Tab-separated table of C-alpha atoms and ligand atoms in Angstrom:
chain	number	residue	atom	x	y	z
A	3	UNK	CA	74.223	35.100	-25.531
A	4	UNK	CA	73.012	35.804	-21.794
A	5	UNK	CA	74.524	34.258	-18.561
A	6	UNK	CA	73.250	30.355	-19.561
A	7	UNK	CA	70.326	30.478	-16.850
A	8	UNK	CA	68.691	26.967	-17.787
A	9	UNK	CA	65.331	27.774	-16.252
A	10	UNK	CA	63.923	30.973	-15.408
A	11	UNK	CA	60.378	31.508	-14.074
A	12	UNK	CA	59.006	35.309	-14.876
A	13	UNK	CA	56.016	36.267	-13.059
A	14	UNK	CA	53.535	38.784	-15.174
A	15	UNK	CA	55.471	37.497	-18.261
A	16	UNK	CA	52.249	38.153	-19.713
A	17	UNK	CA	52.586	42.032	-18.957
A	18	UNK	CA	54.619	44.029	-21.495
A	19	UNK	CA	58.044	44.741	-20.197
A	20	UNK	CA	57.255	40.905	-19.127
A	21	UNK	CA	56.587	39.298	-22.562
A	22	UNK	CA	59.976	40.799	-23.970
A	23	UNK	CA	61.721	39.332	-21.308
A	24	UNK	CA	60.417	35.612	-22.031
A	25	UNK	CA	61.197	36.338	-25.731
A	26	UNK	CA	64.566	37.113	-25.085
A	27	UNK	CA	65.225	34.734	-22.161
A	28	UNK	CA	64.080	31.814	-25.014
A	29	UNK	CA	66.314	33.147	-27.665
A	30	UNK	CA	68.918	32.571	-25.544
A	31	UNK	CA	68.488	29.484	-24.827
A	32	UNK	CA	66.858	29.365	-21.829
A	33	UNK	CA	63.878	27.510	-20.773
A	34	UNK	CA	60.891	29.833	-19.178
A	35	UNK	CA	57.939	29.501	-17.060
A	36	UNK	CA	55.815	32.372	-17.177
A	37	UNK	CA	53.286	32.579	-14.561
A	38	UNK	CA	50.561	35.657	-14.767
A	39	UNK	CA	46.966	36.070	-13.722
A	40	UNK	CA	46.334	38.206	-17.030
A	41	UNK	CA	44.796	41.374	-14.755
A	42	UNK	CA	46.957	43.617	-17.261
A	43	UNK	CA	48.635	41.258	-19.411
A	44	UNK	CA	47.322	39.129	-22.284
A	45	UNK	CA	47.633	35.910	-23.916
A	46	UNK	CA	48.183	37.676	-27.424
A	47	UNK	CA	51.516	39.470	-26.190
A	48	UNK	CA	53.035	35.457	-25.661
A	49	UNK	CA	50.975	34.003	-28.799
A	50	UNK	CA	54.052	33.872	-30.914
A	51	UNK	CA	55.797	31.805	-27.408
A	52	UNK	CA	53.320	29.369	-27.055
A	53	UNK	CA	54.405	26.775	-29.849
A	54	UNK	CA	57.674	26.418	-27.862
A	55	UNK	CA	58.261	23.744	-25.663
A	56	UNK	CA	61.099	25.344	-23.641
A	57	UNK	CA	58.308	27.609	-22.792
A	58	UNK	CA	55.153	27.242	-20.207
A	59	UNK	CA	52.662	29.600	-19.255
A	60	UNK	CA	50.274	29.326	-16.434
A	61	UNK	CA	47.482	31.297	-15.548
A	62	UNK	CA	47.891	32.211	-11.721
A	63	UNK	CA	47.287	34.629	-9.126
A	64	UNK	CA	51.343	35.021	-7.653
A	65	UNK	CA	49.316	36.638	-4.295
A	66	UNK	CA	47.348	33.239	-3.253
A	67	UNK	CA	49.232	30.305	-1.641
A	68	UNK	CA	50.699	27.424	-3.730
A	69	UNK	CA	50.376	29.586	-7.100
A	70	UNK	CA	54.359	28.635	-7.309
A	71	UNK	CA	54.319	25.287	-6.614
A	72	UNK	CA	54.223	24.025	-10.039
A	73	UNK	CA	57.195	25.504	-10.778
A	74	UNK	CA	59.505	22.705	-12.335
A	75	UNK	CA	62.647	22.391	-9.973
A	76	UNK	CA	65.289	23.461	-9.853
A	77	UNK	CA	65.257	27.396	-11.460
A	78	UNK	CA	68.464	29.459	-11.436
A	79	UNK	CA	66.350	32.513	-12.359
A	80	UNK	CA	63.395	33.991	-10.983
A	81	UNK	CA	62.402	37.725	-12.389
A	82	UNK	CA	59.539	39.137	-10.185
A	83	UNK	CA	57.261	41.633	-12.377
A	84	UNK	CA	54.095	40.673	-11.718
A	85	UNK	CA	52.540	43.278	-10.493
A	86	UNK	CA	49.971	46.782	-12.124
A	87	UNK	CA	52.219	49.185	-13.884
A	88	UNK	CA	49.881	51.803	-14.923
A	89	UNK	CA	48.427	54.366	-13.126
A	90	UNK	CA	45.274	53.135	-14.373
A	91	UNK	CA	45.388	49.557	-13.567
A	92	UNK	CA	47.065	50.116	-9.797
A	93	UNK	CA	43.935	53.008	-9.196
A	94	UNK	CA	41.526	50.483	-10.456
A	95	UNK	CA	43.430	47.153	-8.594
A	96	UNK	CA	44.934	49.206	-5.294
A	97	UNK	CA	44.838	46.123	-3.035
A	98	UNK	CA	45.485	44.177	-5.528
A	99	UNK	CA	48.941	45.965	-6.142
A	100	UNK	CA	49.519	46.098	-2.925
A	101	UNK	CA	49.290	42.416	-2.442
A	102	UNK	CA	51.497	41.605	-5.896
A	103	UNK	CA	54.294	43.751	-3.530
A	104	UNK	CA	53.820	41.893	-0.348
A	105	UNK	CA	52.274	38.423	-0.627
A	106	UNK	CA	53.548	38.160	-4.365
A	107	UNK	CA	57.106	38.947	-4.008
A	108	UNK	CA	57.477	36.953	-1.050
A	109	UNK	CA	56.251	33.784	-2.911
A	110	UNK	CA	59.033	34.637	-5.654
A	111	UNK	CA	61.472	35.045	-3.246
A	112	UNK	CA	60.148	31.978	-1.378
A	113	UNK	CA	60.811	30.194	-4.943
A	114	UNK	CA	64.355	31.380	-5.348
A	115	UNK	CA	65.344	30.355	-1.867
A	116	UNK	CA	63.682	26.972	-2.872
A	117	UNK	CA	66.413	26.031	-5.007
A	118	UNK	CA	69.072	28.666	-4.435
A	119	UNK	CA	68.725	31.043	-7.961
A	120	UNK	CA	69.419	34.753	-8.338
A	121	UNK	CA	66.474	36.603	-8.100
A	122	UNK	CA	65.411	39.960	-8.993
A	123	UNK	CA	62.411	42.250	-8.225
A	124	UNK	CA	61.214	44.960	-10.924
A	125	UNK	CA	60.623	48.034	-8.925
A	126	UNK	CA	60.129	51.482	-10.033
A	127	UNK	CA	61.292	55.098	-10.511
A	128	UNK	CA	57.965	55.382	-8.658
A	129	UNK	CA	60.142	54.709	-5.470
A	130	UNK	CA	61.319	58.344	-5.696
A	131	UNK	CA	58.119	59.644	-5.724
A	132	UNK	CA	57.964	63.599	-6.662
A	133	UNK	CA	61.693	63.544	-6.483
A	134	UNK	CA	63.535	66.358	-4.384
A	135	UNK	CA	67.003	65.469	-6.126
A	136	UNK	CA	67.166	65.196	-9.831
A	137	UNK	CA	68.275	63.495	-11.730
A	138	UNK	CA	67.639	60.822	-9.308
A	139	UNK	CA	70.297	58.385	-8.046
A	140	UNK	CA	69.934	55.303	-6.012
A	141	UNK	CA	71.011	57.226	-2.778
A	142	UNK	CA	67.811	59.097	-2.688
A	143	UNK	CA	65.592	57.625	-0.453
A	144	UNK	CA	62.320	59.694	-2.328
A	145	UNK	CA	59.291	61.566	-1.483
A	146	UNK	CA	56.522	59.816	-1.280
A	147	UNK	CA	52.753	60.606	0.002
A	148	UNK	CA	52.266	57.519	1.603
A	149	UNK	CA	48.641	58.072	2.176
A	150	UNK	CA	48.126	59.436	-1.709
A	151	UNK	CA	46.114	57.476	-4.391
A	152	UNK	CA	49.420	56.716	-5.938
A	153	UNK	CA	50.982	54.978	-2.813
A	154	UNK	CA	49.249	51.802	-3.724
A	155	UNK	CA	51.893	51.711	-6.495
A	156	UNK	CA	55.035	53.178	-4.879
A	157	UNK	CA	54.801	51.887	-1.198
A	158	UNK	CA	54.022	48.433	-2.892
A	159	UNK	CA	57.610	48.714	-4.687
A	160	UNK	CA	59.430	50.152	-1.911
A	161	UNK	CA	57.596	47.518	0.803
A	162	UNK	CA	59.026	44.421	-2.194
A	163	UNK	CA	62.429	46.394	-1.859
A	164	UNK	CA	62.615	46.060	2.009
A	165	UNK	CA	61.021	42.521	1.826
A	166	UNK	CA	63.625	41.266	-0.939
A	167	UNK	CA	66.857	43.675	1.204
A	168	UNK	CA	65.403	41.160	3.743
A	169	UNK	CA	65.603	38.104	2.442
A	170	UNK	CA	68.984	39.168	1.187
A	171	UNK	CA	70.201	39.292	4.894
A	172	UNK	CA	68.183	36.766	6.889
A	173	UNK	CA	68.649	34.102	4.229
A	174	UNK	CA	71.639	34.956	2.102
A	175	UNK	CA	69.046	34.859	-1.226
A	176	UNK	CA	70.894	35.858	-4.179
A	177	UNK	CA	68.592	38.850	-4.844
A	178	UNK	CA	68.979	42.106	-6.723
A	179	UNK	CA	66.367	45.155	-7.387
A	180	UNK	CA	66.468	47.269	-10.772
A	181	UNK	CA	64.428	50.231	-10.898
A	182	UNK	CA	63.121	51.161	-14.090
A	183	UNK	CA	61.921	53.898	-15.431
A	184	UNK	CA	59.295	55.152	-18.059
A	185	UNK	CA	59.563	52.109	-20.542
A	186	UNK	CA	58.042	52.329	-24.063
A	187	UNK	CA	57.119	50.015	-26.849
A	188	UNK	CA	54.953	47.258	-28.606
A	189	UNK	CA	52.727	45.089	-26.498
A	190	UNK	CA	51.169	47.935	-24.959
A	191	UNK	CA	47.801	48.232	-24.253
A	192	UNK	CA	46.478	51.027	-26.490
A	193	UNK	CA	44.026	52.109	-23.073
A	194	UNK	CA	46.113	51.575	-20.260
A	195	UNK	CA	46.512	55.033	-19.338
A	196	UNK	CA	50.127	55.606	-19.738
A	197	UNK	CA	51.598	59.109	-22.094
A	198	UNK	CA	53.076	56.722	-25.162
A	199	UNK	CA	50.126	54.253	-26.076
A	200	UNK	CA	47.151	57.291	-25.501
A	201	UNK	CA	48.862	59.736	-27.282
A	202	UNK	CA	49.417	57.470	-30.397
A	203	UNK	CA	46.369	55.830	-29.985
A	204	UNK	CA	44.476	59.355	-29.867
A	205	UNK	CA	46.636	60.761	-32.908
A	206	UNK	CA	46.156	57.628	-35.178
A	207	UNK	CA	42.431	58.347	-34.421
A	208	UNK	CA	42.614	61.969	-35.402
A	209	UNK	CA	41.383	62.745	-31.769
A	210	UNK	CA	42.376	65.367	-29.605
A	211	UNK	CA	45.832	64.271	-27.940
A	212	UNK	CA	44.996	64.787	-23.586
A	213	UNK	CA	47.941	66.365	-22.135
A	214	UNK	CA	47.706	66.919	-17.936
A	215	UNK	CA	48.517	69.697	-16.769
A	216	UNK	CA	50.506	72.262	-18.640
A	217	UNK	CA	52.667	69.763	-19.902
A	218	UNK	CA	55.828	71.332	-18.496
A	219	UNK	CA	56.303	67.944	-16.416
A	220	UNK	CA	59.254	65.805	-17.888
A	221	UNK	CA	59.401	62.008	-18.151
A	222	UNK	CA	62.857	60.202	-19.628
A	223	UNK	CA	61.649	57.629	-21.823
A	224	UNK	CA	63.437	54.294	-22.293
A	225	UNK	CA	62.578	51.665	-25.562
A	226	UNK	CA	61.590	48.118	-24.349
A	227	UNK	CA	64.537	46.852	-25.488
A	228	UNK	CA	67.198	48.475	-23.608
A	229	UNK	CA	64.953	48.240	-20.862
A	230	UNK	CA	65.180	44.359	-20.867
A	231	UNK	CA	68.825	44.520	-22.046
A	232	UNK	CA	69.105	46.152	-18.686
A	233	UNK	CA	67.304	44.010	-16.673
A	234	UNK	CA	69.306	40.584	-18.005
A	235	UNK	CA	72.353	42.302	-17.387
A	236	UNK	CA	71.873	42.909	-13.790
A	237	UNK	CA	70.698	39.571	-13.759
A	238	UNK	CA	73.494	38.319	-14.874
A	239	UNK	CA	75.529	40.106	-12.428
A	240	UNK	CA	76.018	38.903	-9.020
A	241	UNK	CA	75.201	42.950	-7.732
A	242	UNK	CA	72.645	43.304	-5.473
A	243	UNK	CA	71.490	46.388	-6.358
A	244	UNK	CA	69.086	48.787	-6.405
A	245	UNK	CA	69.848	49.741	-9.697
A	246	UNK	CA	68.106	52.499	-11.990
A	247	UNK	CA	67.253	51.282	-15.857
A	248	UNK	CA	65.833	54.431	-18.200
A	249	UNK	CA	66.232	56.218	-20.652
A	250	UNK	CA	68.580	59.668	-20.067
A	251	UNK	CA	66.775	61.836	-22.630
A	252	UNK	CA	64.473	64.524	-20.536
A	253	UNK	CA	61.119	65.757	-22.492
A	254	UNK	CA	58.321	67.501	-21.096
A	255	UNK	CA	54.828	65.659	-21.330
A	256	UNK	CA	53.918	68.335	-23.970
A	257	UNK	CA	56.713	67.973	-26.014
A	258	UNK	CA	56.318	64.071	-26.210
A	259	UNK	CA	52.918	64.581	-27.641
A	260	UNK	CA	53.848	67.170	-30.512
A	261	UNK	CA	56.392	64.636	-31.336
A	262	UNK	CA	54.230	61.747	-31.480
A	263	UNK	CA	51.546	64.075	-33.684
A	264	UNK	CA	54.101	64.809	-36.110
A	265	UNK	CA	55.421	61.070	-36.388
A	266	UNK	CA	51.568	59.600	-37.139
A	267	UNK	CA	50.606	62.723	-39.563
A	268	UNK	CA	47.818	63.516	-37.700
A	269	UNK	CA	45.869	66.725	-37.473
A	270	UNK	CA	45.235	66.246	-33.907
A	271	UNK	CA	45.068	69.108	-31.670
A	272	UNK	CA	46.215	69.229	-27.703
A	273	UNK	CA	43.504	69.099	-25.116
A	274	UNK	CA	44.624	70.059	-21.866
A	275	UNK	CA	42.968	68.119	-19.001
A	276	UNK	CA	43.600	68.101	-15.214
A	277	UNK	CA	46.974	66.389	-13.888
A	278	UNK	CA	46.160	63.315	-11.572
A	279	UNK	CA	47.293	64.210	-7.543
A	280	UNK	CA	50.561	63.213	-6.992
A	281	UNK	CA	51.768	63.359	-10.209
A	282	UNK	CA	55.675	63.853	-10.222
A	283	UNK	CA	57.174	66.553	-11.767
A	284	UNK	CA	60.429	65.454	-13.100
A	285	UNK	CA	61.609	62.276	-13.499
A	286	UNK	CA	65.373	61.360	-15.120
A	287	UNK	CA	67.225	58.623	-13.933
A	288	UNK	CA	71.079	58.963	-13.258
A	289	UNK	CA	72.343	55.741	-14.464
A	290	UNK	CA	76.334	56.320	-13.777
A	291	UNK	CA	75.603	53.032	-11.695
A	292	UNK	CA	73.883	50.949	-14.331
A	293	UNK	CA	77.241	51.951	-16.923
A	294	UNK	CA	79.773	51.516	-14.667
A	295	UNK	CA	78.504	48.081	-13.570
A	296	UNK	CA	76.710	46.503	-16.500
A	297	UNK	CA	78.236	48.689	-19.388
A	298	UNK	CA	74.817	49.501	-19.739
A	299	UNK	CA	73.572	52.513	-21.425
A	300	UNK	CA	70.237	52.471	-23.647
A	301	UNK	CA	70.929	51.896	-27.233
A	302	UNK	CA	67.330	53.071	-29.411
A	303	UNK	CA	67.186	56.657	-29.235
A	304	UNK	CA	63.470	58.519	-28.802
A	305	UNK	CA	62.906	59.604	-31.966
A	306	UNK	CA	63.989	55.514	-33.531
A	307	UNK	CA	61.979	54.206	-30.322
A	308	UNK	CA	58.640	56.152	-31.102
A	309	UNK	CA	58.622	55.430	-34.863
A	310	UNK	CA	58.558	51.874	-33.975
A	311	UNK	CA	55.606	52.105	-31.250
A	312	UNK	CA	53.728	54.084	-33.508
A	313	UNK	CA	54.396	51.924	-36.532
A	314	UNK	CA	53.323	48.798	-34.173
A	315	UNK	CA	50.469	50.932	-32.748
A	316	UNK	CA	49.141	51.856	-36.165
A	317	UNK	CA	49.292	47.551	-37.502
A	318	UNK	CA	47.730	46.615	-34.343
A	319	UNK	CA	44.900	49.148	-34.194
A	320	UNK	CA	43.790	48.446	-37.976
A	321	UNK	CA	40.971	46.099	-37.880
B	9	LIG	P1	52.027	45.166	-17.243
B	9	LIG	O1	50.803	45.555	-16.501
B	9	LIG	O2	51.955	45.083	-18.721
B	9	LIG	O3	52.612	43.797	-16.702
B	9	LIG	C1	52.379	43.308	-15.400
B	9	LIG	C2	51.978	41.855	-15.526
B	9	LIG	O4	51.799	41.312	-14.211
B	9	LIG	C3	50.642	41.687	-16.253
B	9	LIG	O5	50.751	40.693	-17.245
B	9	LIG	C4	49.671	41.266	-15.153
B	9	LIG	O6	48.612	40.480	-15.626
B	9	LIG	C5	50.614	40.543	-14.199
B	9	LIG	N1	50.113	40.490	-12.831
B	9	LIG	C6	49.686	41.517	-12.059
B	9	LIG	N2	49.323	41.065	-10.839
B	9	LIG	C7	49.530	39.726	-10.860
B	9	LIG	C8	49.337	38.699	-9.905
B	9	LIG	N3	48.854	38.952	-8.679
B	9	LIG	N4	49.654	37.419	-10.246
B	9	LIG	C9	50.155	37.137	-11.480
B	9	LIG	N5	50.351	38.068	-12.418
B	9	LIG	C10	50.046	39.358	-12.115
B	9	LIG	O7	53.138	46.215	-16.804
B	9	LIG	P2	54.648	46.390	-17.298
B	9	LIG	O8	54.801	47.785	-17.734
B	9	LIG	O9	55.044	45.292	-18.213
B	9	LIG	O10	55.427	46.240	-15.922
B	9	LIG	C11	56.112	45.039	-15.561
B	9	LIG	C12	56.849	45.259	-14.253
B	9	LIG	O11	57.815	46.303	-14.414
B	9	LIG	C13	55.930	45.677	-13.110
B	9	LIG	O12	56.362	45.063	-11.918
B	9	LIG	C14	56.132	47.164	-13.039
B	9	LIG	O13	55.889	47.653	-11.753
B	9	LIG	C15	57.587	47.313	-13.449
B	9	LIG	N6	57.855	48.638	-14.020
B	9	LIG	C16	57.393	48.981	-15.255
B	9	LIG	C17	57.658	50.245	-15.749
B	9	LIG	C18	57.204	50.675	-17.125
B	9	LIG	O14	57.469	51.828	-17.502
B	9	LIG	N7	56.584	49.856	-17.931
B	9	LIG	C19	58.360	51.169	-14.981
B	9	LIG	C20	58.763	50.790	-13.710
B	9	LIG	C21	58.526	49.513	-13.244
């Protein structure tokens, strides 16, 4: 069982990482409104919510005034994701991500101050940027091109971290940060850009697997559900953070996609194709932090983790 919030409210519970949290926030007996506009997220990836009354989801933009209000009162939790995840979507929706950081955060914060609950913002490994220190702990303060395509996404995140460090000292809000890391598994949208979901969805379709680059860059991958495991835990803690969530098993790019070739049987080949600007080189989180204060370390190994994606991937595909 969790930390007995009675009511949480999860904005972009719609999303992916977002829809696992409002699963497990329910199966433990905690009552959830889930607000999301559905620019990334779906109705199908809470289908199998809706039937429950402890759960409510409303379609709402969290950047335009009053999309809160009809929160019930009063919420212990409120979990701030809502906001473009994938390079894709934020290059597509740049305002629109930077907004979800600034105008959306504050309105979640606005709500936990409301009625006094513990709060926490999802931000990002993205905070780092193309990391100088690696792995990288929550010291670093990052490198980040703040005039890049990609700053959309990370000076979003780190603007939400200085708005919610804020809020932490100007109003005594119960807040906390977790930064999380390359997160994997069902629910995610076969085109939204990221390695994991194009490189199965390419290999289940026999088609040439698109690897940027020379592959040599490294990601450390982390299954949904240590992911959210991590999440609820700091949650449950009274730390404010920032605290890094991933997975602690380095692979380059190029590996990841032989693996995920072998794991569907395809006969895919690799494609090499130009890496985006910006693109970070190596990415591993140090999560000494994360153990030592949550006992948290991530449970589903890579090669358990990716047999279950694909596995989804393949029954969700099939028409
Ligand atoms: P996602 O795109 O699947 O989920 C984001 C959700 O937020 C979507 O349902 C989307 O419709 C919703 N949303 C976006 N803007 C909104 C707005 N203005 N109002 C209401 N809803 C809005 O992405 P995800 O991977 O599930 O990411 C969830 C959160 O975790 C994000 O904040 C993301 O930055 C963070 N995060 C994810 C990862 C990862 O690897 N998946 C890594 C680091 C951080």
């Amino acid at each position: 069982m969790g930390a007995g919030w009675k009511r949480a409210v999860v904005t972009g519970g719609a999303g992916f990482i977002g829809s696992h949290v409002c699963e497990r926030l329910l199966a433990e007996g905690t009552e959830v409104f889930c607000v999301d506009n559905l620019a990334t997220g779906s109705r199908s990836n809470i289908g199998h919510l809706t039937g429950d009354r402890r759960f409510c989801f409303v379609e709402k933009d969290v950047t335009r005034p009053g999309s809160l209000d009809a929160a019930p009162a009063p919420v212990d939790l409120v979990l701030d994701l809502a906001c473009p995840a994938s390079p894709a979507d934020y290059l597509r929706l740049p305002i629109e991500t930077l907004e979800a950081g600034s105008s959306g955060t504050r309105a979640a914060l606005d709500l936990a101050r409301r009625d006094g609950a513990r709060f926490l913002l999802a931000s990002t490994s993205e905070v780092y940027g193309d990391p100088l220190e690696h792995p990288q702990h929550e010291g670093y303060w990052g490198n980040v091109n703040p005039v890049g395509p990609r700053s959309v996404y990370d000076e979003s995140k780190r603007y939400a971290e200085a708005l919610v460090s804020a809020y932490r000292r100007t109003h005594g809000t119960d807040t906390s940060i977790v930064r999380i890391f390359n997160t994997y598994g069902p629910r995610m949208r076969a085109d939204d850009g990221r390695a994991v979901p194009t490189f199965i969805r390419q290999a289940l379709a026999g088609d040439p697997v698109t690897v940027t680059g020379d592959g040599s860059q490294t990601r450390s991958l982390a299954y949904v559900d240590d992911t959210v495991d991590g999440i609820l835990a700091l949650a449950a803690s009274r730390h404010p953070g920032p605290v890094n969530i991933g997975g602690t098993d380095e692979t380059t790019v190029l590996e990841l996609a032989e693996r995920i070739i072998g794991l569907t049987g395809s006969a895919s080949t690799i494609r090499f194709v130009d890496r985006p600007a910006d693109d970070p080189g190596k990415r591993r989180p140090d999560t000494t932090k994360a153990h030592r204060l949550l006992g948290w370390r991530p449970r589903v190994d890579c090669a358990e983790g990716l047999k279950r994606t694909v596995e989804w991937f393949a029954r969700s595909l099939t028409p």
